[in-house]
mmCIF file of C-alpha atoms in Angstrom:
data_model
loop_
_atom_site.group_PDB
_atom_site.id
_atom_site.type_symbol
_atom_site.label_atom_id
_atom_site.label_comp_id
_atom_site.label_asym_id
_atom_site.label_seq_id
_atom_site.Cartn_x
_atom_site.Cartn_y
_atom_site.Cartn_z
ATOM 1 C CA MET A 1 -3.657 -59.408 32.238
ATOM 2 C CA THR A 2 -0.313 -58.232 32.976
ATOM 3 C CA ASP A 3 1.250 -60.814 30.720
ATOM 4 C CA ILE A 4 2.135 -58.616 27.537
ATOM 5 C CA ASN A 5 2.660 -62.763 25.592
ATOM 6 C CA ASN A 6 -1.080 -63.743 26.510
ATOM 7 C CA PRO A 7 -2.684 -65.425 23.410
ATOM 8 C CA GLU A 8 -5.987 -63.241 24.365
ATOM 9 C CA ILE A 9 -4.385 -59.614 24.194
ATOM 10 C CA ASP A 10 -4.809 -58.168 21.083
ATOM 11 C CA LYS A 11 -1.351 -56.158 20.010
ATOM 12 C CA ARG A 12 -3.498 -53.715 17.487
ATOM 13 C CA SER A 13 -4.956 -52.605 20.960
ATOM 14 C CA MET A 14 -1.793 -51.588 21.585
ATOM 15 C CA ARG A 15 -1.224 -48.916 18.662
ATOM 16 C CA PHE A 16 -1.990 -44.931 19.599
ATOM 17 C CA ASN A 17 -3.108 -42.461 17.643
ATOM 18 C CA CYS A 18 -2.033 -39.138 18.781
ATOM 19 C CA ASP A 19 -4.789 -36.523 19.983
ATOM 20 C CA ALA A 20 -3.379 -33.774 18.409
ATOM 21 C CA CYS A 21 -3.531 -34.386 15.089
ATOM 22 C CA GLY A 22 -5.224 -38.061 14.625
ATOM 23 C CA ARG A 23 -1.479 -39.898 12.964
ATOM 24 C CA GLN A 24 -0.554 -43.479 14.596
ATOM 25 C CA ALA A 25 2.414 -42.518 17.058
ATOM 26 C CA ALA A 26 5.692 -44.399 16.938
ATOM 27 C CA ARG A 27 6.181 -46.774 20.043
ATOM 28 C CA GLN A 28 9.909 -45.245 21.755
ATOM 29 C CA ALA A 29 10.354 -47.531 24.293
ATOM 30 C CA ASN A 30 9.692 -50.896 25.468
ATOM 31 C CA TRP A 31 5.765 -51.795 27.105
ATOM 32 C CA LYS A 32 6.026 -51.728 30.956
ATOM 33 C CA VAL A 33 4.154 -53.290 33.404
ATOM 34 C CA LYS A 34 2.821 -50.006 36.297
ATOM 35 C CA ASN A 35 -0.755 -50.161 38.128
ATOM 36 C CA LYS A 36 -2.021 -53.871 35.683
ATOM 37 C CA SER A 37 -1.295 -51.626 32.634
ATOM 38 C CA PHE A 38 0.774 -51.694 30.483
ATOM 39 C CA VAL A 39 2.557 -47.865 29.464
ATOM 40 C CA ALA A 40 5.325 -46.695 27.209
ATOM 41 C CA PRO A 41 6.321 -42.939 25.465
ATOM 42 C CA PHE A 42 5.006 -42.869 22.129
ATOM 43 C CA LEU A 43 6.176 -39.494 18.999
ATOM 44 C CA CYS A 44 3.952 -38.465 17.160
ATOM 45 C CA LYS A 45 6.982 -38.359 14.144
ATOM 46 C CA LYS A 46 4.492 -35.441 12.513
ATOM 47 C CA CYS A 47 3.771 -32.798 14.686
ATOM 48 C CA GLY A 48 6.362 -33.537 17.248
ATOM 49 C CA ARG A 49 3.974 -34.257 20.532
ATOM 50 C CA LYS A 50 4.918 -36.579 23.228
ATOM 51 C CA PHE A 51 2.500 -38.772 25.962
ATOM 52 C CA THR A 52 1.961 -41.966 27.013
ATOM 53 C CA GLY A 53 0.062 -44.555 26.233
ATOM 54 C CA LYS A 54 -1.575 -46.368 29.073
ATOM 55 C CA VAL A 55 -3.937 -49.606 27.817
ATOM 56 C CA SER A 56 -5.267 -52.187 30.243
ATOM 57 C CA PHE A 57 -6.823 -55.662 29.433
ATOM 58 C CA LYS A 58 -9.610 -57.190 31.932
ATOM 59 C CA LYS A 59 -10.868 -60.424 31.279
ATOM 60 C CA LYS A 60 -14.174 -60.504 31.449
ATOM 61 C CA TYR A 61 -17.290 -63.260 31.154
ATOM 62 C CA ASP A 62 -17.762 -62.617 27.200
ATOM 63 C CA GLY A 63 -14.342 -61.724 26.002
ATOM 64 C CA VAL A 64 -11.560 -59.543 27.056
ATOM 65 C CA THR A 65 -12.421 -54.983 27.588
ATOM 66 C CA VAL A 66 -9.237 -53.026 26.172
ATOM 67 C CA ARG A 67 -9.463 -49.499 28.383
ATOM 68 C CA LYS A 68 -6.645 -47.398 26.626
ATOM 69 C CA ARG A 69 -5.864 -44.269 27.828
ATOM 70 C CA ILE A 70 -3.978 -41.451 26.774
ATOM 71 C CA VAL A 71 -1.280 -38.987 29.837
ATOM 72 C CA GLU A 72 1.213 -36.042 29.400
ATOM 73 C CA TYR A 73 4.698 -37.534 29.024
ATOM 74 C CA VAL A 74 6.310 -36.109 31.597
ATOM 75 C CA GLU A 75 10.895 -36.554 31.708
ATOM 76 C CA LYS A 76 11.889 -38.142 34.598
ATOM 77 C CA PRO A 77 14.183 -35.827 36.540
ATOM 78 C CA VAL A 78 18.011 -36.457 36.487
ATOM 79 C CA ASP A 79 18.649 -37.511 40.113
ATOM 80 C CA GLU A 80 22.061 -34.971 40.293
ATOM 81 C CA ASN A 81 23.222 -37.140 43.433
ATOM 82 C CA SER A 82 23.862 -40.326 41.136
ATOM 83 C CA GLU A 83 25.756 -37.923 38.281
ATOM 84 C CA ASN A 84 28.156 -37.157 40.801
ATOM 85 C CA LYS A 85 28.858 -40.053 42.283
ATOM 86 C CA ALA A 86 29.757 -41.656 38.986
#
């Protein structure tokens, strides 16, 4: 299930708590679909931890299963070639 507007997707499942301090983290950008999962960067406003939240929904016979994962946040390196072109 990769349609964020699907009525079977519970939006509350897309919230993440910081794995360091336990507080609810704030999403920093829109959700993107990557490999059948929704992915977004998060920031904990209490401890300052950045992480990537991944959540996937799979429709099963008895309902929808939710799988959530927290991954270390990796900054995308700036492409030096693209800076020189501008």
